[in-house]
Coordinates of C-alpha atoms and ligand atoms in Angstrom, one line a residue:
M1 CA 4.2 -37.0 5.8
I2 CA 6.5 -35.8 8.5
S3 CA 6.1 -35.0 12.2
K4 CA 7.7 -32.2 14.2
I5 CA 7.5 -31.3 17.9
I6 CA 8.0 -27.6 18.6
H7 CA 8.8 -25.9 21.9
I8 CA 8.3 -22.2 22.1
R9 CA 9.3 -20.0 25.1
G10 CA 8.7 -16.3 25.8
T11 CA 5.5 -14.3 26.4
V12 CA 3.2 -16.8 24.7
Q13 CA 0.4 -17.3 27.2
G14 CA -2.6 -15.0 27.5
V15 CA -1.8 -13.4 24.1
G16 CA -4.0 -15.6 21.9
F17 CA -1.1 -17.9 20.9
R18 CA -3.0 -21.2 20.9
P19 CA -5.9 -19.9 18.9
F20 CA -3.4 -18.4 16.4
V21 CA -1.5 -21.8 16.1
F22 CA -4.9 -23.6 15.7
S23 CA -6.1 -21.4 12.8
T24 CA -2.6 -21.4 11.2
A25 CA -2.6 -25.2 11.4
K26 CA -6.1 -25.4 9.8
K27 CA -4.9 -23.0 7.0
Y28 CA -2.0 -25.3 6.0
N29 CA -3.7 -28.7 6.6
I30 CA -1.5 -29.5 9.6
T31 CA -2.8 -32.1 12.0
G32 CA -1.7 -32.7 15.6
W33 CA -2.1 -30.5 18.7
V34 CA -1.0 -27.4 20.6
R35 CA -1.0 -26.9 24.3
N36 CA 0.2 -24.5 27.0
S37 CA 2.7 -26.0 29.5
S38 CA 4.3 -24.3 32.4
A39 CA 7.4 -23.9 30.2
G40 CA 5.6 -22.1 27.3
V41 CA 3.7 -23.5 24.3
E42 CA 4.2 -27.0 22.7
I43 CA 3.1 -27.9 19.2
L44 CA 3.0 -31.3 17.6
A45 CA 2.6 -30.9 13.8
N46 CA 2.0 -33.5 11.1
G47 CA 2.0 -32.6 7.4
T48 CA 3.9 -32.8 4.2
P49 CA 7.4 -31.3 4.3
Q50 CA 6.2 -28.3 2.4
E51 CA 3.1 -27.7 4.6
I52 CA 5.2 -28.0 7.8
K53 CA 7.7 -25.5 6.4
V54 CA 5.2 -22.8 5.6
F55 CA 3.4 -23.5 8.9
I56 CA 6.6 -23.1 11.0
T57 CA 7.5 -19.9 9.0
E58 CA 4.2 -18.4 9.7
V59 CA 4.2 -19.3 13.4
K60 CA 7.7 -17.8 13.8
T61 CA 7.3 -14.7 11.8
N62 CA 3.7 -13.7 12.2
P63 CA 2.7 -14.3 15.8
P64 CA -0.2 -12.4 17.6
P65 CA 0.8 -8.7 18.3
L66 CA 1.2 -9.2 22.0
A67 CA 3.4 -12.3 21.8
K68 CA 7.1 -12.3 22.2
I69 CA 9.0 -15.4 21.2
D70 CA 12.3 -15.9 23.0
T71 CA 13.2 -19.4 21.9
F72 CA 11.8 -21.6 19.2
V73 CA 13.1 -25.2 19.1
E74 CA 11.9 -27.8 16.6
S75 CA 12.8 -31.4 16.4
E76 CA 11.8 -34.5 14.4
N77 CA 9.2 -36.7 15.9
Y78 CA 7.6 -40.1 14.9
S79 CA 4.1 -39.8 16.2
N80 CA 1.7 -39.2 13.3
G81 CA -1.7 -40.4 12.2
Y82 CA -3.5 -37.4 13.7
K83 CA -6.8 -36.7 11.8
D84 CA -7.4 -33.3 13.2
F85 CA -5.7 -30.4 14.9
K86 CA -6.7 -29.9 18.6
I87 CA -6.0 -27.6 21.5
L88 CA -5.1 -30.0 24.3
Q89 CA -5.3 -29.6 28.1
S90 CA -2.4 -27.7 29.5
Q91 CA 0.5 -29.6 31.0
I92 CA 2.2 -28.7 34.2
I93 CA 6.0 -29.2 34.3
P94 CA 7.3 -28.8 37.9
G95 CA 9.8 -26.1 38.4
E96 CA 9.3 -24.4 35.1
F97 CA 8.5 -20.7 34.7
I98 CA 7.2 -18.6 31.9
P99 CA 6.6 -14.8 31.6
I100 CA 3.0 -13.7 31.9
S101 CA 1.5 -11.1 29.6
P102 CA 0.7 -7.8 31.3
D103 CA -2.9 -6.5 31.4
V104 CA -3.9 -5.2 28.0
A105 CA -5.9 -2.0 27.4
I106 CA -9.3 -2.6 25.8
C107 CA -9.1 -3.1 22.0
S108 CA -11.0 -1.2 19.4
E109 CA -13.3 -4.0 18.6
C110 CA -14.4 -4.5 22.3
Q111 CA -14.8 -0.7 22.6
K112 CA -17.1 -0.8 19.6
E113 CA -19.2 -3.6 21.2
L114 CA -19.2 -1.8 24.5
F115 CA -21.1 1.1 23.0
D116 CA -23.3 -0.9 20.6
P117 CA -26.9 -1.1 22.0
T118 CA -27.5 -4.3 19.8
N119 CA -24.5 -6.2 21.3
N120 CA -25.1 -8.5 24.3
R121 CA -22.1 -7.0 26.1
Y122 CA -23.5 -3.4 25.6
R123 CA -22.2 -1.3 28.5
Y124 CA -20.7 -4.4 30.2
P125 CA -17.7 -3.1 32.3
F126 CA -15.8 -6.4 32.0
I127 CA -15.9 -7.0 28.2
N128 CA -12.6 -8.4 26.9
C129 CA -11.3 -10.8 24.2
T130 CA -8.2 -12.7 23.1
N131 CA -6.5 -9.4 22.3
C132 CA -7.4 -7.4 25.3
G133 CA -8.3 -7.4 29.0
P134 CA -6.8 -8.4 32.3
R135 CA -4.0 -11.0 32.4
L136 CA -1.4 -10.6 35.1
T137 CA -3.8 -9.3 37.8
I138 CA -6.2 -12.2 37.4
I139 CA -3.6 -15.0 37.3
K140 CA -3.1 -17.1 40.4
G141 CA -0.9 -19.8 38.8
I142 CA 0.4 -21.1 35.5
P143 CA -0.3 -22.4 32.9
Y144 CA -2.6 -19.5 32.0
D145 CA -6.0 -21.2 31.9
R146 CA -9.3 -20.1 33.4
P147 CA -9.1 -22.4 36.5
N148 CA -5.8 -20.7 37.4
T149 CA -7.4 -17.2 37.3
T150 CA -9.8 -15.3 39.5
M151 CA -12.4 -15.8 36.8
A152 CA -12.6 -19.5 37.8
E153 CA -15.6 -18.9 40.1
F154 CA -17.7 -17.5 37.2
T155 CA -19.1 -20.4 35.1
L156 CA -19.5 -19.5 31.5
C157 CA -23.0 -19.2 30.1
D158 CA -23.9 -21.2 27.0
R159 CA -23.3 -18.2 24.8
C160 CA -19.9 -17.4 26.2
Q161 CA -18.9 -21.0 26.2
A162 CA -19.9 -21.2 22.5
E163 CA -17.6 -18.2 21.7
Y164 CA -14.8 -19.7 23.8
D165 CA -15.0 -23.0 21.9
N166 CA -15.4 -21.6 18.4
P167 CA -12.0 -21.3 16.5
L168 CA -13.5 -18.6 14.3
N169 CA -14.6 -16.4 17.1
R170 CA -12.4 -13.6 18.4
R171 CA -12.9 -14.9 22.0
F172 CA -11.7 -18.4 21.1
H173 CA -9.9 -19.5 24.3
A174 CA -9.9 -16.0 25.8
Q175 CA -9.6 -17.0 29.5
P176 CA -11.3 -14.0 31.1
V177 CA -14.3 -14.1 28.7
A178 CA -17.5 -13.0 30.4
C179 CA -20.9 -11.3 29.8
P180 CA -23.6 -9.6 31.9
D181 CA -25.3 -13.0 32.3
C182 CA -22.4 -15.0 33.7
G183 CA -19.5 -12.6 34.6
P184 CA -18.7 -10.3 37.5
Q185 CA -20.7 -7.1 38.1
V186 CA -19.9 -3.6 39.3
W187 CA -21.5 -1.7 42.1
F188 CA -21.1 1.7 43.7
E189 CA -21.1 2.5 47.4
S190 CA -21.5 5.7 49.3
L191 CA -22.2 6.6 52.9
T192 CA -24.9 9.1 51.8
T193 CA -26.7 7.3 49.0
G194 CA -26.1 3.6 49.8
S195 CA -25.1 0.9 47.4
E196 CA -26.2 0.7 43.7
K197 CA -25.6 -2.1 41.2
R198 CA -24.7 -2.4 37.5
E199 CA -25.7 0.5 35.2
K200 CA -27.3 2.4 38.1
G201 CA -24.0 2.2 40.0
I202 CA -22.1 3.6 37.0
Q203 CA -24.6 6.5 36.6
R204 CA -24.3 7.3 40.3
A205 CA -20.5 7.4 40.0
R206 CA -20.9 9.8 37.1
Q207 CA -23.3 11.9 39.2
F208 CA -20.7 12.2 41.9
L209 CA -18.0 13.3 39.5
R210 CA -20.4 15.8 37.9
D211 CA -21.1 17.2 41.4
G212 CA -17.4 17.7 42.1
K213 CA -17.1 14.8 44.5
I214 CA -14.1 12.4 44.8
I215 CA -14.7 8.8 44.0
A216 CA -12.5 5.7 44.3
I217 CA -12.5 3.3 41.3
K218 CA -11.3 -0.2 41.6
G219 CA -9.3 -0.8 38.4
L220 CA -7.0 -3.6 37.4
G221 CA -4.0 -2.8 39.6
G222 CA -5.7 -1.3 42.7
F223 CA -7.8 1.8 43.4
H224 CA -7.8 5.2 41.7
L225 CA -9.0 8.3 43.3
A226 CA -10.8 10.4 40.7
C227 CA -12.4 13.8 40.4
D228 CA -13.2 16.5 37.8
A229 CA -9.7 18.0 37.1
L230 CA -11.3 21.4 36.2
N231 CA -13.0 21.6 39.6
Q232 CA -10.5 23.5 41.7
E233 CA -12.3 22.8 44.9
A234 CA -12.4 19.0 44.3
V235 CA -8.7 18.9 43.2
S236 CA -7.7 20.9 46.3
K237 CA -9.6 18.6 48.6
L238 CA -8.1 15.5 47.0
R239 CA -4.6 17.0 47.3
H240 CA -5.2 17.8 50.9
R241 CA -6.5 14.3 51.7
K242 CA -3.6 12.6 49.9
K243 CA -1.2 14.9 51.7
R244 CA 0.5 15.4 48.4
S245 CA 1.8 18.9 48.6
D246 CA 2.9 19.7 45.1
K247 CA 3.5 16.4 43.2
P248 CA 1.6 16.5 39.9
F249 CA -1.5 14.3 39.6
A250 CA -2.0 12.0 36.6
T251 CA -5.1 12.7 34.5
M252 CA -7.3 10.5 32.3
V253 CA -9.5 11.3 29.3
F254 CA -12.0 9.3 27.2
D255 CA -10.2 9.7 23.8
M256 CA -7.4 11.3 21.8
E257 CA -9.6 14.2 20.7
T258 CA -9.8 15.3 24.4
V259 CA -6.0 14.9 24.8
K260 CA -5.6 17.3 21.9
K261 CA -8.1 19.7 23.4
Y262 CA -5.8 20.2 26.4
C263 CA -2.3 19.3 25.2
L264 CA 0.2 19.5 22.4
I265 CA 1.1 16.0 21.2
N266 CA 3.3 14.7 18.4
N267 CA 2.9 11.5 16.3
A268 CA 5.4 9.5 18.4
E269 CA 3.7 10.5 21.7
E270 CA 0.3 9.6 20.1
T271 CA 1.5 6.1 19.2
I272 CA 2.9 5.5 22.7
M273 CA -0.4 6.7 24.3
G274 CA -2.5 4.4 22.2
S275 CA -0.2 1.3 22.7
Y276 CA -1.6 -1.7 24.5
E277 CA -0.3 -0.5 27.8
H278 CA -2.0 3.0 27.6
P279 CA 0.8 4.6 29.7
I280 CA 0.7 8.1 31.2
V281 CA 2.5 10.5 28.9
I282 CA 3.7 13.9 30.0
L283 CA 2.6 16.6 27.5
P284 CA 2.9 20.4 27.3
T285 CA -0.4 22.0 28.2
K286 CA -1.9 24.1 25.4
K287 CA -1.9 27.9 25.8
G288 CA -5.2 29.3 27.0
M289 CA -6.3 26.0 28.6
H290 CA -6.8 26.8 32.2
V291 CA -6.3 23.6 34.1
P292 CA -6.3 24.5 37.8
K293 CA -2.8 24.8 39.1
Q294 CA -3.6 22.3 41.9
V295 CA -3.5 19.5 39.2
A296 CA 0.2 20.0 38.4
P297 CA 1.6 22.8 40.6
K298 CA 4.4 24.8 39.0
M299 CA 4.2 22.8 35.8
R300 CA 3.4 23.7 32.2
T301 CA 2.8 20.0 31.5
L302 CA 0.1 17.5 32.2
G303 CA 0.5 13.7 32.7
V304 CA -2.3 12.2 30.7
M305 CA -3.5 8.7 29.9
L306 CA -6.3 7.3 27.8
A307 CA -9.1 5.3 29.6
Y308 CA -7.8 1.7 29.4
T309 CA -10.6 -0.5 30.8
P310 CA -14.2 -0.7 29.8
L311 CA -15.2 0.6 33.3
H312 CA -13.1 3.7 32.9
L313 CA -14.7 4.3 29.5
L314 CA -18.2 4.0 30.9
I315 CA -17.4 6.4 33.7
L316 CA -15.6 8.9 31.4
E317 CA -18.0 8.7 28.4
P318 CA -18.6 12.2 27.1
E319 CA -22.0 13.9 27.7
N320 CA -23.3 17.5 27.7
D321 CA -22.2 19.4 30.8
Y322 CA -20.1 16.5 32.0
P323 CA -16.4 16.8 32.9
D324 CA -13.9 15.6 30.2
L325 CA -10.6 15.8 32.1
F326 CA -10.3 13.7 35.3
V327 CA -7.7 13.5 38.0
M328 CA -6.9 9.8 38.3
T329 CA -4.4 9.2 41.1
S330 CA -3.4 6.0 42.8
G331 CA -5.4 5.4 46.0
N332 CA -2.8 3.0 47.3
Ligands
ZN1 ZN1 -10.8 -6.9 22.9
ZN2 ZN1 -21.8 -15.2 29.4

């Protein structure tokens, strides 16, 4: 039996690193612990030389998709006798700094749950998991743990807590985990129709967009001003209000199918659009697609992004006689 202490630096918090180390340790009979520190992630591993070797190889070469390891330092250690592998409380090291993961676009599994009527997070605008959701915008301090995020005030319900504590669950140690019973809620406000909460608020927002009105959506990094991109009057009004004479507006769509309806896109561009950042990609507009010139004056291209939060998906969800291309411009 040998013992190693491992210090890992890089983008290793908020990316599912501890749950990954935990399950890898279980897989190779490793005992000891893992914890976040304000310098990165620390692991203490006990096992046979062979077990330790495969464990370290796997942690190094097969980390979670969003993790980026900058340095990996292992050293001999003499503390052993651990019976189990545990995730320990984070440790704060004064003066240390680690990079924080950016916000991550909703993953395909959460998107499936969002539109599954049998799921307890059905149509919940703040659904997230270890692989997706807000990170940088909710962090108030490091290490990245729930008490150091803006989610601290939302106490987990029993169901969410059970998911958070279960190593086999895909929300194991997901700091922003929430559900309709215990997490934040949405609402919609207007001077004419007053304030409406939850699903009613989402439906009201959709009604406004359908009617050619401009709405403001609070997303992860601030407000977006949104309207139906095919409604010339709405786009002109928005352009006038933003005093944005002829700079192109960014647009947002529900899915890749809609991108292809309006634009030409190659494989490389498609991969970039679908990456975890869901960036705006500038694409040539298809011939015969009459997008009002006010969206991108004097351009034959369109800046398009895919909906990247559950809230955007709920607002953009396709329906008969509902817009499918939306101007989504920064309201800051
Ligand atoms: Zn997810
Ligand atoms: Zn809950």
